[in-house]
Amino acid sequence: AINRLAQRATRRAVAMVERECKRARVGFALALAMLAAAMLAGGARAGSTRRFLISQAERDPARMAERVESAEMITPFRGAGPYDISREFYEWEYDNHTSRGYLFTPVARNDKGVVTRIKDKKFPALVFGHGLCAKADFYEHMTTVLSSWGYVVLVTNEFSECDYTNFLPGGEQVNTTEYVGELTRNAKYLASGAVEEANTSAIAMVGHSMGGGGSISAAAMLEESDPGLIKAVIAVAPWNGVQPMPSAQIPKLGKTPTLLICSAGDSLVPCSGPVTTEIVVGSFRMPFASVIPQIHGQHHGVDWNGGVLAIYENASEVQLFSLFFFFWD
């Protein structure tokens, strides 16, 4: 009975995570638009790639892999910007790692309504990092808008599997260190020129929650190994529980323009202060903060090591001139 209660409680916690993510949609879209308007003006070790058309009814990567490959098939979608969008299931290989996710690219439509790929122009590219327990297609409303303004957007679906066992002590956890490595490989893959529509000299990193913290850490690591590769970073509700810890990594970004966005009303990843989310099952109520040490480790604390504010405060003095800190309610 106790085990069933724990399972119900942790399932409820997952649902709370999803609700917190949904609350961030408007602010996240605004942040991405700001990045598009203001921030963006290595050695190739890329392997094979596969691109598949995605229809409205078919979004499961496992099913996409069974489709007949065709690099010329295009699904046009209208976004807020001037471009139609090609939305494809994408499988790529880099540095002996295979990843699956989605690729969004701007396409052209002529006066007769015929849609074609744009082959005479390179577009700035974004590596997009999803949050904990959030699959790549959860953010499709944002990635399509971004791409419609003239961006190639690469969204990995790796490390997105999640169920209630992730919230049980001793349960299988998402390895955030490996996730950060995935984001760094995604950036290097774009820089290799493997995506012909992408401008390899204009690459930025974008992410939410785990993807926000991961983007900061990944960009910092890349600044050490490949200086200047990442031109900007935008992190929405960045989780300071990612390893390596974003608040410890952000000084390494140097002069890289960085935008941090958080909400004082966010109960799971607030700007600062303790986590206030509660696990509620019937009359049973338990503060989520009370199980953080058991689930994520004693070193995290109930405020994610100082939270987003700690990330901001640890930025270098030089970086502060190009670092923005944005709140929304």
Coordinates of N, CA, C and O in Angstrom, one line a residue, residues 89-207:
F89 N 11.7 14.4 -39.1 CA 12.4 13.6 -38.2 C 13.8 13.5 -38.7 O 14.1 13.4 -39.9
Y90 N 14.8 13.6 -37.7 CA 16.2 13.6 -38.1 C 17.0 12.7 -37.3 O 16.9 12.7 -36.0
E91 N 17.8 11.9 -37.9 CA 18.7 11.0 -37.2 C 20.1 11.3 -37.7 O 20.4 11.3 -38.9
W92 N 21.0 11.6 -36.8 CA 22.4 12.0 -37.1 C 23.4 11.3 -36.3 O 23.1 10.8 -35.2
E93 N 24.6 11.2 -36.8 CA 25.7 10.6 -36.1 C 26.9 11.6 -36.0 O 27.2 12.2 -37.0
Y94 N 27.4 11.7 -34.8 CA 28.6 12.5 -34.6 C 29.5 11.9 -33.5 O 29.0 11.6 -32.4
D95 N 30.7 11.8 -33.8 CA 31.7 11.3 -32.8 C 31.3 9.9 -32.2 O 31.3 9.7 -31.0
N96 N 30.8 9.1 -33.1 CA 30.4 7.7 -32.8 C 29.2 7.6 -31.9 O 29.0 6.6 -31.2
H97 N 28.4 8.7 -31.9 CA 27.1 8.7 -31.2 C 26.0 9.0 -32.2 O 26.1 9.8 -33.0
T98 N 24.9 8.2 -32.1 CA 23.8 8.4 -32.9 C 22.7 9.1 -32.1 O 22.4 8.6 -31.0
S99 N 22.1 10.1 -32.7 CA 21.0 10.8 -32.0 C 19.8 10.9 -32.9 O 19.9 10.8 -34.1
R100 N 18.6 11.0 -32.3 CA 17.4 11.2 -33.0 C 16.7 12.4 -32.4 O 16.7 12.7 -31.2
G101 N 16.0 13.1 -33.3 CA 15.2 14.3 -32.9 C 14.5 14.9 -34.1 O 14.0 14.2 -35.0
Y102 N 14.5 16.2 -34.1 CA 13.8 16.9 -35.2 C 14.6 18.0 -35.8 O 15.4 18.6 -35.0
L103 N 14.4 18.3 -37.0 CA 15.1 19.4 -37.7 C 14.1 20.3 -38.3 O 13.2 19.8 -39.1
F104 N 14.1 21.6 -38.0 CA 13.2 22.6 -38.6 C 14.1 23.5 -39.4 O 15.1 24.0 -39.0
T105 N 13.7 23.7 -40.7 CA 14.4 24.6 -41.6 C 13.4 25.5 -42.3 O 12.3 25.1 -42.7
P106 N 13.9 26.7 -42.6 CA 13.0 27.6 -43.5 C 13.0 27.1 -44.9 O 14.0 26.6 -45.4
V107 N 11.8 27.2 -45.6 CA 11.7 26.8 -47.0 C 11.0 28.0 -47.7 O 10.5 28.9 -47.1
A108 N 11.0 27.9 -49.0 CA 10.4 29.0 -49.8 C 9.1 28.5 -50.5 O 9.0 27.3 -50.9
R109 N 8.2 29.4 -50.7 CA 6.9 29.1 -51.4 C 6.8 30.2 -52.5 O 6.8 31.4 -52.2
N110 N 6.6 29.8 -53.8 CA 6.5 30.8 -54.9 C 5.1 31.2 -55.0 O 4.2 30.8 -54.3
D111 N 4.8 32.1 -56.0 CA 3.5 32.6 -56.2 C 2.4 31.6 -56.6 O 1.2 31.8 -56.4
K112 N 2.9 30.4 -57.1 CA 2.0 29.3 -57.4 C 1.8 28.4 -56.3 O 1.1 27.4 -56.4
G113 N 2.4 28.7 -55.1 CA 2.2 27.8 -53.9 C 3.1 26.6 -53.9 O 3.0 25.8 -53.0
V114 N 4.1 26.6 -54.8 CA 5.1 25.5 -54.8 C 6.2 25.7 -53.7 O 6.8 26.8 -53.7
V115 N 6.4 24.7 -52.9 CA 7.4 24.9 -51.8 C 8.7 24.2 -52.2 O 8.6 23.0 -52.6
T116 N 9.8 24.8 -52.0 CA 11.1 24.3 -52.4 C 12.1 24.6 -51.3 O 11.9 25.6 -50.5
R117 N 13.2 23.8 -51.2 CA 14.2 24.1 -50.3 C 15.0 25.4 -50.8 O 15.1 25.6 -52.0
I118 N 15.5 26.1 -49.8 CA 16.3 27.3 -50.1 C 17.8 26.9 -50.2 O 18.4 26.6 -49.1
K119 N 18.4 26.8 -51.4 CA 19.7 26.3 -51.5 C 20.8 27.4 -51.7 O 22.0 27.1 -51.7
D120 N 20.4 28.6 -51.8 CA 21.3 29.7 -52.1 C 21.5 30.6 -50.8 O 22.0 31.7 -50.9
K121 N 21.1 30.1 -49.7 CA 21.2 30.9 -48.4 C 21.5 30.0 -47.2 O 20.9 28.9 -47.1
K122 N 22.3 30.5 -46.3 CA 22.6 29.8 -45.1 C 21.9 30.5 -44.0 O 21.9 31.7 -43.9
F123 N 21.3 29.8 -43.0 CA 20.6 30.4 -41.9 C 21.3 30.1 -40.6 O 21.9 29.1 -40.4
P124 N 21.2 31.1 -39.7 CA 21.8 30.8 -38.3 C 21.1 29.6 -37.7 O 19.9 29.3 -38.0
A125 N 21.8 28.9 -36.9 CA 21.3 27.6 -36.4 C 21.3 27.6 -34.8 O 22.1 28.3 -34.2
L126 N 20.3 26.9 -34.3 CA 20.1 26.8 -32.9 C 20.1 25.4 -32.5 O 19.4 24.5 -33.1
V127 N 20.8 25.1 -31.4 CA 20.7 23.8 -30.7 C 19.7 23.9 -29.6 O 19.9 24.8 -28.7
F128 N 18.7 23.1 -29.6 CA 17.6 23.3 -28.6 C 17.6 22.2 -27.6 O 17.6 21.0 -28.0
G129 N 17.6 22.5 -26.3 CA 17.6 21.5 -25.2 C 16.3 21.4 -24.5 O 15.8 22.4 -23.9
H130 N 15.7 20.2 -24.5 CA 14.5 20.0 -23.8 C 14.7 19.9 -22.3 O 15.8 19.7 -21.8
G131 N 13.6 20.0 -21.5 CA 13.6 19.9 -20.1 C 13.5 18.4 -19.7 O 13.2 17.5 -20.5
L132 N 13.6 18.2 -18.4 CA 13.5 16.9 -17.8 C 12.0 16.3 -18.0 O 11.1 17.1 -17.8
C133 N 11.9 15.1 -18.5 CA 10.7 14.5 -18.7 C 9.9 15.1 -19.9 O 8.7 14.9 -20.0
A134 N 10.5 15.9 -20.7 CA 9.8 16.6 -21.8 C 10.4 16.2 -23.1 O 11.6 16.4 -23.3
K135 N 9.6 15.6 -24.0 CA 10.1 15.2 -25.3 C 10.3 16.4 -26.2 O 9.7 17.4 -26.0
A136 N 11.0 16.2 -27.3 CA 11.3 17.3 -28.2 C 10.1 17.9 -28.8 O 10.0 19.1 -28.9
D137 N 9.1 17.0 -29.1 CA 7.9 17.6 -29.8 C 7.0 18.4 -28.8 O 6.1 19.1 -29.3
F138 N 7.3 18.3 -27.5 CA 6.6 19.2 -26.6 C 6.8 20.7 -26.9 O 6.0 21.5 -26.6
Y139 N 8.0 21.0 -27.4 CA 8.4 22.4 -27.7 C 8.1 22.8 -29.1 O 8.6 23.8 -29.6
E140 N 7.3 22.0 -29.9 CA 7.2 22.3 -31.3 C 6.5 23.6 -31.6 O 6.9 24.3 -32.6
H141 N 5.7 24.1 -30.7 CA 5.1 25.4 -30.9 C 6.1 26.5 -30.8 O 5.9 27.6 -31.4
M142 N 7.2 26.3 -30.2 CA 8.3 27.3 -30.1 C 9.3 27.1 -31.2 O 9.7 28.1 -31.8
T143 N 9.7 25.9 -31.5 CA 10.7 25.6 -32.6 C 10.1 26.0 -33.9 O 10.9 26.4 -34.8
T144 N 8.8 25.8 -34.2 CA 8.3 26.2 -35.5 C 8.3 27.7 -35.6 O 8.6 28.2 -36.7
V145 N 8.0 28.4 -34.6 CA 8.0 29.9 -34.6 C 9.4 30.4 -34.9 O 9.6 31.3 -35.7
L146 N 10.4 29.8 -34.2 CA 11.7 30.2 -34.4 C 12.2 30.0 -35.8 O 12.8 30.9 -36.4
S147 N 11.9 28.8 -36.3 CA 12.4 28.5 -37.7 C 11.7 29.4 -38.7 O 12.3 29.8 -39.7
S148 N 10.5 29.8 -38.4 CA 9.8 30.7 -39.4 C 10.4 32.1 -39.5 O 10.1 32.8 -40.5
W149 N 11.2 32.4 -38.6 CA 11.9 33.7 -38.7 C 13.3 33.6 -39.3 O 14.1 34.5 -39.2
G150 N 13.6 32.4 -39.8 CA 14.9 32.2 -40.5 C 16.0 31.5 -39.7 O 17.1 32.0 -39.8
Y151 N 15.6 30.5 -39.0 CA 16.6 29.7 -38.2 C 16.5 28.3 -38.5 O 15.4 27.7 -38.6
V152 N 17.6 27.6 -38.6 CA 17.7 26.1 -38.6 C 17.7 25.7 -37.1 O 18.5 26.2 -36.3
V153 N 16.7 24.8 -36.7 CA 16.6 24.4 -35.3 C 16.8 22.9 -35.2 O 16.0 22.2 -35.8
L154 N 17.8 22.5 -34.5 CA 18.1 21.1 -34.3 C 17.7 20.7 -32.8 O 18.2 21.3 -31.9
V155 N 16.7 19.8 -32.7 CA 16.2 19.5 -31.4 C 16.4 18.0 -31.1 O 15.8 17.1 -31.8
T156 N 17.3 17.7 -30.2 CA 17.5 16.3 -29.8 C 16.3 15.7 -29.0 O 15.7 16.5 -28.2
N157 N 16.0 14.4 -29.2 CA 15.0 13.8 -28.3 C 15.7 12.8 -27.4 O 15.0 12.1 -26.6
E158 N 17.0 12.8 -27.3 CA 17.7 11.9 -26.4 C 17.6 12.4 -25.0 O 17.4 13.5 -24.7
F159 N 17.6 11.4 -24.1 CA 17.5 11.7 -22.6 C 16.1 12.3 -22.3 O 16.0 13.1 -21.3
S160 N 15.1 11.9 -23.0 CA 13.8 12.5 -22.7 C 12.8 11.5 -22.1 O 11.7 11.8 -21.6
E161 N 13.3 10.2 -22.0 CA 12.4 9.2 -21.4 C 12.3 9.4 -19.9 O 13.3 9.7 -19.2
C162 N 11.1 9.3 -19.4 CA 10.9 9.6 -17.9 C 9.5 9.0 -17.5 O 8.5 9.1 -18.2
D163 N 9.5 8.4 -16.3 CA 8.3 7.9 -15.7 C 8.5 8.1 -14.2 O 9.4 8.7 -13.7
Y164 N 7.5 7.6 -13.4 CA 7.6 7.9 -12.0 C 8.8 7.3 -11.3 O 9.2 7.8 -10.2
T165 N 9.5 6.3 -11.9 CA 10.7 5.8 -11.2 C 11.8 6.8 -11.1 O 12.7 6.7 -10.3
N166 N 11.7 7.8 -12.0 CA 12.7 8.9 -11.9 C 12.6 9.7 -10.6 O 13.5 10.4 -10.3
F167 N 11.5 9.6 -10.0 CA 11.2 10.4 -8.8 C 11.2 9.5 -7.5 O 10.8 10.0 -6.4
L168 N 11.7 8.3 -7.6 CA 11.8 7.4 -6.5 C 13.3 7.3 -6.0 O 14.1 7.2 -6.9
P169 N 13.5 7.3 -4.8 CA 14.9 7.1 -4.3 C 15.5 5.8 -4.9 O 14.9 4.8 -4.8
G170 N 16.7 5.9 -5.5 CA 17.3 4.8 -6.1 C 16.8 4.5 -7.5 O 17.2 3.5 -8.2
G171 N 15.8 5.3 -8.0 CA 15.3 5.0 -9.3 C 16.3 5.4 -10.4 O 17.3 6.1 -10.1
E172 N 16.0 5.0 -11.6 CA 17.0 5.4 -12.7 C 16.8 6.8 -13.1 O 15.7 7.3 -13.4
Q173 N 17.9 7.6 -13.0 CA 17.8 9.0 -13.2 C 18.4 9.4 -14.6 O 19.2 8.6 -15.1
V174 N 17.9 10.5 -15.1 CA 18.5 11.0 -16.3 C 19.9 11.5 -16.0 O 20.1 12.3 -15.0
N175 N 20.8 11.1 -16.7 CA 22.2 11.4 -16.5 C 22.5 12.8 -17.2 O 22.7 12.9 -18.4
T176 N 22.4 13.9 -16.3 CA 22.6 15.2 -16.9 C 23.9 15.5 -17.5 O 24.1 16.3 -18.4
T177 N 25.0 14.8 -16.9 CA 26.3 15.0 -17.5 C 26.4 14.5 -18.9 O 26.9 15.1 -19.8
E178 N 25.8 13.3 -19.2 CA 25.7 12.8 -20.5 C 24.8 13.7 -21.4 O 25.1 13.8 -22.6
Y179 N 23.8 14.2 -20.8 CA 22.9 15.1 -21.6 C 23.7 16.4 -22.1 O 23.5 16.8 -23.2
V180 N 24.5 16.9 -21.2 CA 25.3 18.1 -21.6 C 26.2 17.7 -22.7 O 26.4 18.4 -23.6
G181 N 26.8 16.5 -22.6 CA 27.6 16.0 -23.7 C 26.9 15.9 -25.0 O 27.4 16.1 -26.1
E182 N 25.6 15.5 -24.9 CA 24.8 15.4 -26.1 C 24.6 16.8 -26.8 O 24.7 16.9 -28.0
L183 N 24.4 17.8 -26.0 CA 24.2 19.1 -26.5 C 25.5 19.7 -27.1 O 25.5 20.3 -28.2
T184 N 26.6 19.4 -26.5 CA 27.9 19.8 -27.1 C 28.1 19.1 -28.5 O 28.6 19.7 -29.4
R185 N 27.8 17.8 -28.6 CA 27.9 17.1 -29.8 C 27.0 17.7 -30.9 O 27.3 17.8 -32.1
N186 N 25.8 18.1 -30.5 CA 24.8 18.7 -31.4 C 25.4 19.9 -32.0 O 25.2 20.2 -33.2
A187 N 26.0 20.8 -31.2 CA 26.6 22.0 -31.7 C 27.7 21.7 -32.6 O 27.9 22.4 -33.7
K188 N 28.6 20.8 -32.3 CA 29.7 20.5 -33.1 C 29.2 19.8 -34.4 O 29.8 20.0 -35.5
Y189 N 28.1 19.1 -34.4 CA 27.6 18.5 -35.6 C 27.1 19.6 -36.5 O 27.4 19.6 -37.7
L190 N 26.4 20.6 -36.0 CA 26.0 21.8 -36.9 C 27.2 22.5 -37.4 O 27.2 22.9 -38.6
A191 N 28.3 22.6 -36.6 CA 29.5 23.3 -37.0 C 30.2 22.6 -38.1 O 31.0 23.2 -38.8
S192 N 30.0 21.3 -38.2 CA 30.7 20.5 -39.2 C 30.2 20.7 -40.6 O 30.9 20.3 -41.6
G193 N 29.1 21.4 -40.8 CA 28.6 21.6 -42.1 C 27.7 20.5 -42.6 O 27.3 20.5 -43.8
A194 N 27.3 19.5 -41.7 CA 26.5 18.4 -42.2 C 25.1 18.8 -42.5 O 24.5 18.1 -43.3
V195 N 24.6 19.9 -41.9 CA 23.3 20.4 -42.3 C 23.5 21.5 -43.3 O 23.9 22.6 -42.9
E196 N 23.2 21.3 -44.5 CA 23.6 22.2 -45.6 C 22.9 23.6 -45.4 O 23.5 24.6 -45.9
E197 N 21.8 23.6 -44.8 CA 21.1 24.9 -44.7 C 21.6 25.8 -43.5 O 21.3 27.0 -43.4
A198 N 22.5 25.2 -42.7 CA 22.9 25.9 -41.5 C 24.2 26.8 -41.7 O 25.1 26.3 -42.4
N199 N 24.2 28.0 -41.2 CA 25.4 28.8 -41.2 C 26.3 28.4 -40.0 O 26.0 28.6 -38.9
T200 N 27.4 27.8 -40.4 CA 28.3 27.2 -39.3 C 29.0 28.2 -38.5 O 29.6 27.9 -37.4
S201 N 28.9 29.5 -38.9 CA 29.6 30.6 -38.1 C 28.5 31.3 -37.2 O 28.9 32.4 -36.7
A202 N 27.3 30.9 -37.2 CA 26.3 31.5 -36.4 C 25.4 30.5 -35.7 O 24.3 30.2 -36.1
I203 N 26.0 29.9 -34.6 CA 25.3 28.9 -33.9 C 25.1 29.3 -32.4 O 26.0 29.9 -31.8
A204 N 23.8 29.2 -32.0 CA 23.5 29.5 -30.6 C 22.9 28.3 -29.9 O 22.5 27.3 -30.5
M205 N 22.8 28.4 -28.6 CA 22.2 27.3 -27.8 C 21.0 27.8 -27.0 O 21.1 28.9 -26.4
V206 N 19.9 27.1 -27.0 CA 18.7 27.5 -26.4 C 18.2 26.3 -25.6 O 18.3 25.2 -26.0
G207 N 17.6 26.6 -24.4 CA 17.0 25.4 -23.6 C 16.1 25.9 -22.5 O 16.1 27.0 -22.1

